[in-house]
């Protein structure tokens, strides 16, 4: 597990240090979400906590915009062979998601504790939003307001 240390020999050390500092400053005042709800073994156990961590419609909408923009950048990168757009896809999608957690939901993103489950849950949430079924999940797991 990553302990918050930055390898100073890495070319990305400055960026990692900045992200670590911003995360500590922002998360120090936020309440934990998924990480505090226990250790997860299956996606089925993770999903309800993820839904509760995305209780506000604005948070879900920002995630949706970020995820769709990320996938559009991936598609564009493939079509026009601009491979740096793949990095842009990650930056755009994660930046929007994290900002929504810090400033709208006021909780910590699940990305660091459960990166794969978090990514997959985001894809599922966006899909359910697009077909109009995410409200049912929010009602089922008590995640907050349902408006989609």
mmCIF file of C-alpha atoms in Angstrom:
data_model
loop_
_atom_site.group_PDB
_atom_site.id
_atom_site.type_symbol
_atom_site.label_atom_id
_atom_site.label_comp_id
_atom_site.label_asym_id
_atom_site.label_seq_id
_atom_site.Cartn_x
_atom_site.Cartn_y
_atom_site.Cartn_z
ATOM 1 C CA UNK A 1 0.000 0.000 0.000
ATOM 2 C CA UNK A 2 1.280 3.470 -0.859
ATOM 3 C CA UNK A 3 2.372 5.330 2.277
ATOM 4 C CA UNK A 4 2.388 8.859 0.861
ATOM 5 C CA UNK A 5 6.114 8.894 0.124
ATOM 6 C CA UNK A 6 7.421 10.396 -3.075
ATOM 7 C CA UNK A 7 10.475 9.047 -4.903
ATOM 8 C CA UNK A 8 12.556 12.181 -5.468
ATOM 9 C CA UNK A 9 14.403 10.536 -8.370
ATOM 10 C CA UNK A 10 11.240 10.164 -10.412
ATOM 11 C CA UNK A 11 10.606 12.757 -13.139
ATOM 12 C CA UNK A 12 7.086 13.033 -11.722
ATOM 13 C CA UNK A 13 8.186 13.674 -8.141
ATOM 14 C CA UNK A 14 7.102 17.325 -8.189
ATOM 15 C CA UNK A 15 3.643 16.486 -9.516
ATOM 16 C CA UNK A 16 3.252 13.644 -7.049
ATOM 17 C CA UNK A 17 4.302 15.914 -4.185
ATOM 18 C CA UNK A 18 1.803 18.567 -5.261
ATOM 19 C CA UNK A 19 -1.017 16.023 -5.543
ATOM 20 C CA UNK A 20 -0.098 14.583 -2.160
ATOM 21 C CA UNK A 21 -0.143 18.032 -0.558
ATOM 22 C CA UNK A 22 -3.469 19.004 -2.144
ATOM 23 C CA UNK A 23 -4.958 15.674 -1.135
ATOM 24 C CA UNK A 24 -3.808 16.053 2.461
ATOM 25 C CA UNK A 25 -5.073 19.637 2.672
ATOM 26 C CA UNK A 26 -8.422 18.840 1.119
ATOM 27 C CA UNK A 27 -8.984 15.447 2.708
ATOM 28 C CA UNK A 28 -7.949 16.534 6.163
ATOM 29 C CA UNK A 29 -11.252 18.377 6.471
ATOM 30 C CA UNK A 30 -13.380 15.771 4.744
ATOM 31 C CA UNK A 31 -15.068 12.743 6.206
ATOM 32 C CA UNK A 32 -14.126 9.344 4.890
ATOM 33 C CA UNK A 33 -16.544 7.436 2.720
ATOM 34 C CA UNK A 34 -15.833 4.025 1.301
ATOM 35 C CA UNK A 35 -12.528 3.477 3.103
ATOM 36 C CA UNK A 36 -14.215 3.742 6.483
ATOM 37 C CA UNK A 37 -16.846 1.177 5.615
ATOM 38 C CA UNK A 38 -14.540 -1.798 5.905
ATOM 39 C CA UNK A 39 -12.431 -4.004 3.712
ATOM 40 C CA UNK A 40 -14.095 -5.214 0.539
ATOM 41 C CA UNK A 41 -13.625 -8.483 -1.205
ATOM 42 C CA UNK A 42 -16.207 -8.310 -3.957
ATOM 43 C CA UNK A 43 -17.613 -5.594 -6.154
ATOM 44 C CA UNK A 44 -21.064 -6.411 -4.769
ATOM 45 C CA UNK A 45 -19.881 -5.429 -1.305
ATOM 46 C CA UNK A 46 -18.166 -2.287 -2.585
ATOM 47 C CA UNK A 47 -21.041 -0.951 -4.719
ATOM 48 C CA UNK A 48 -23.452 0.130 -1.912
ATOM 49 C CA UNK A 49 -20.713 2.170 -0.212
ATOM 50 C CA UNK A 50 -19.801 3.722 -3.551
ATOM 51 C CA UNK A 51 -23.412 4.732 -4.152
ATOM 52 C CA UNK A 52 -23.612 6.320 -0.686
ATOM 53 C CA UNK A 53 -20.411 8.255 -1.428
ATOM 54 C CA UNK A 54 -22.147 9.723 -4.499
ATOM 55 C CA UNK A 55 -25.379 10.765 -2.836
ATOM 56 C CA UNK A 56 -25.717 14.232 -4.348
ATOM 57 C CA UNK A 57 -27.029 14.531 -7.906
ATOM 58 C CA UNK A 58 -24.413 17.194 -8.698
ATOM 59 C CA UNK A 59 -21.600 14.803 -7.777
ATOM 60 C CA UNK A 60 -23.035 12.135 -10.040
ATOM 61 C CA UNK A 61 -23.520 14.628 -12.893
ATOM 62 C CA UNK A 62 -19.919 15.850 -12.664
ATOM 63 C CA UNK A 63 -18.693 12.241 -12.635
ATOM 64 C CA UNK A 64 -20.800 11.549 -15.714
ATOM 65 C CA UNK A 65 -19.378 14.533 -17.603
ATOM 66 C CA UNK A 66 -15.817 13.619 -16.629
ATOM 67 C CA UNK A 67 -16.187 9.953 -17.543
ATOM 68 C CA UNK A 68 -17.819 10.666 -20.895
ATOM 69 C CA UNK A 69 -15.206 13.321 -21.700
ATOM 70 C CA UNK A 70 -12.490 10.817 -20.816
ATOM 71 C CA UNK A 71 -13.933 8.176 -23.125
ATOM 72 C CA UNK A 72 -14.296 10.762 -25.903
ATOM 73 C CA UNK A 73 -10.624 11.674 -25.517
ATOM 74 C CA UNK A 74 -9.673 7.971 -25.662
ATOM 75 C CA UNK A 75 -11.700 7.576 -28.861
ATOM 76 C CA UNK A 76 -10.189 10.715 -30.320
ATOM 77 C CA UNK A 77 -6.680 9.565 -29.450
ATOM 78 C CA UNK A 78 -7.262 6.329 -31.329
ATOM 79 C CA UNK A 79 -8.780 8.037 -34.381
ATOM 80 C CA UNK A 80 -6.230 10.837 -34.804
ATOM 81 C CA UNK A 81 -3.228 9.044 -33.250
ATOM 82 C CA UNK A 82 -2.604 11.688 -30.619
ATOM 83 C CA UNK A 83 -1.490 9.365 -27.854
ATOM 84 C CA UNK A 84 -0.971 12.103 -25.275
ATOM 85 C CA UNK A 85 -4.773 12.486 -25.296
ATOM 86 C CA UNK A 86 -4.857 9.226 -23.305
ATOM 87 C CA UNK A 87 -3.127 11.024 -20.457
ATOM 88 C CA UNK A 88 -5.512 13.955 -20.910
ATOM 89 C CA UNK A 89 -8.434 11.517 -20.634
ATOM 90 C CA UNK A 90 -7.214 10.351 -17.237
ATOM 91 C CA UNK A 91 -6.500 13.859 -16.005
ATOM 92 C CA UNK A 92 -9.868 15.277 -17.095
ATOM 93 C CA UNK A 93 -11.983 12.428 -15.775
ATOM 94 C CA UNK A 94 -10.220 12.082 -12.429
ATOM 95 C CA UNK A 95 -9.866 15.835 -11.873
ATOM 96 C CA UNK A 96 -13.597 16.389 -12.303
ATOM 97 C CA UNK A 97 -14.462 13.422 -10.115
ATOM 98 C CA UNK A 98 -12.105 14.463 -7.312
ATOM 99 C CA UNK A 99 -13.254 18.082 -7.431
ATOM 100 C CA UNK A 100 -16.851 16.915 -7.055
ATOM 101 C CA UNK A 101 -15.905 14.897 -3.986
ATOM 102 C CA UNK A 102 -13.895 17.684 -2.389
ATOM 103 C CA UNK A 103 -16.247 20.589 -3.078
ATOM 104 C CA UNK A 104 -19.724 19.113 -3.615
ATOM 105 C CA UNK A 105 -19.945 15.857 -1.683
ATOM 106 C CA UNK A 106 -17.303 16.820 0.931
ATOM 107 C CA UNK A 107 -15.865 13.333 1.178
ATOM 108 C CA UNK A 108 -12.809 11.433 0.001
ATOM 109 C CA UNK A 109 -12.734 9.662 -3.352
ATOM 110 C CA UNK A 110 -12.463 5.880 -3.179
ATOM 111 C CA UNK A 111 -9.788 5.885 -5.886
ATOM 112 C CA UNK A 112 -6.784 5.498 -3.601
ATOM 113 C CA UNK A 113 -8.111 2.698 -1.398
ATOM 114 C CA UNK A 114 -9.912 0.732 -4.115
ATOM 115 C CA UNK A 115 -8.709 1.916 -7.543
ATOM 116 C CA UNK A 116 -10.094 -0.911 -9.677
ATOM 117 C CA UNK A 117 -13.449 -1.184 -7.921
ATOM 118 C CA UNK A 118 -13.733 2.612 -7.978
ATOM 119 C CA UNK A 119 -13.091 2.776 -11.722
ATOM 120 C CA UNK A 120 -15.540 -0.019 -12.450
ATOM 121 C CA UNK A 121 -18.190 1.508 -10.149
ATOM 122 C CA UNK A 122 -17.837 4.834 -11.940
ATOM 123 C CA UNK A 123 -18.413 3.145 -15.300
ATOM 124 C CA UNK A 124 -21.468 1.376 -13.891
ATOM 125 C CA UNK A 125 -22.832 4.578 -12.331
ATOM 126 C CA UNK A 126 -22.499 6.502 -15.597
ATOM 127 C CA UNK A 127 -24.163 3.683 -17.534
ATOM 128 C CA UNK A 128 -27.044 3.543 -15.037
ATOM 129 C CA UNK A 129 -27.392 7.329 -15.228
ATOM 130 C CA UNK A 130 -27.567 7.224 -19.023
ATOM 131 C CA UNK A 131 -30.342 4.615 -18.988
ATOM 132 C CA UNK A 132 -32.182 6.324 -16.112
ATOM 133 C CA UNK A 133 -31.706 3.651 -13.446
ATOM 134 C CA UNK A 134 -29.185 5.218 -11.069
ATOM 135 C CA UNK A 135 -31.985 6.767 -9.001
ATOM 136 C CA UNK A 136 -33.125 3.272 -8.061
ATOM 137 C CA UNK A 137 -29.653 2.420 -6.801
ATOM 138 C CA UNK A 138 -29.526 5.614 -4.727
ATOM 139 C CA UNK A 139 -32.926 4.814 -3.191
ATOM 140 C CA UNK A 140 -31.908 1.210 -2.571
ATOM 141 C CA UNK A 141 -28.668 2.049 -0.765
ATOM 142 C CA UNK A 142 -29.696 5.303 0.928
ATOM 143 C CA UNK A 143 -27.223 7.502 -0.884
ATOM 144 C CA UNK A 144 -29.064 10.813 -0.744
ATOM 145 C CA UNK A 145 -31.202 12.751 -3.193
ATOM 146 C CA UNK A 146 -32.346 10.854 -6.233
ATOM 147 C CA UNK A 147 -32.848 13.545 -8.887
ATOM 148 C CA UNK A 148 -30.873 12.516 -11.993
#
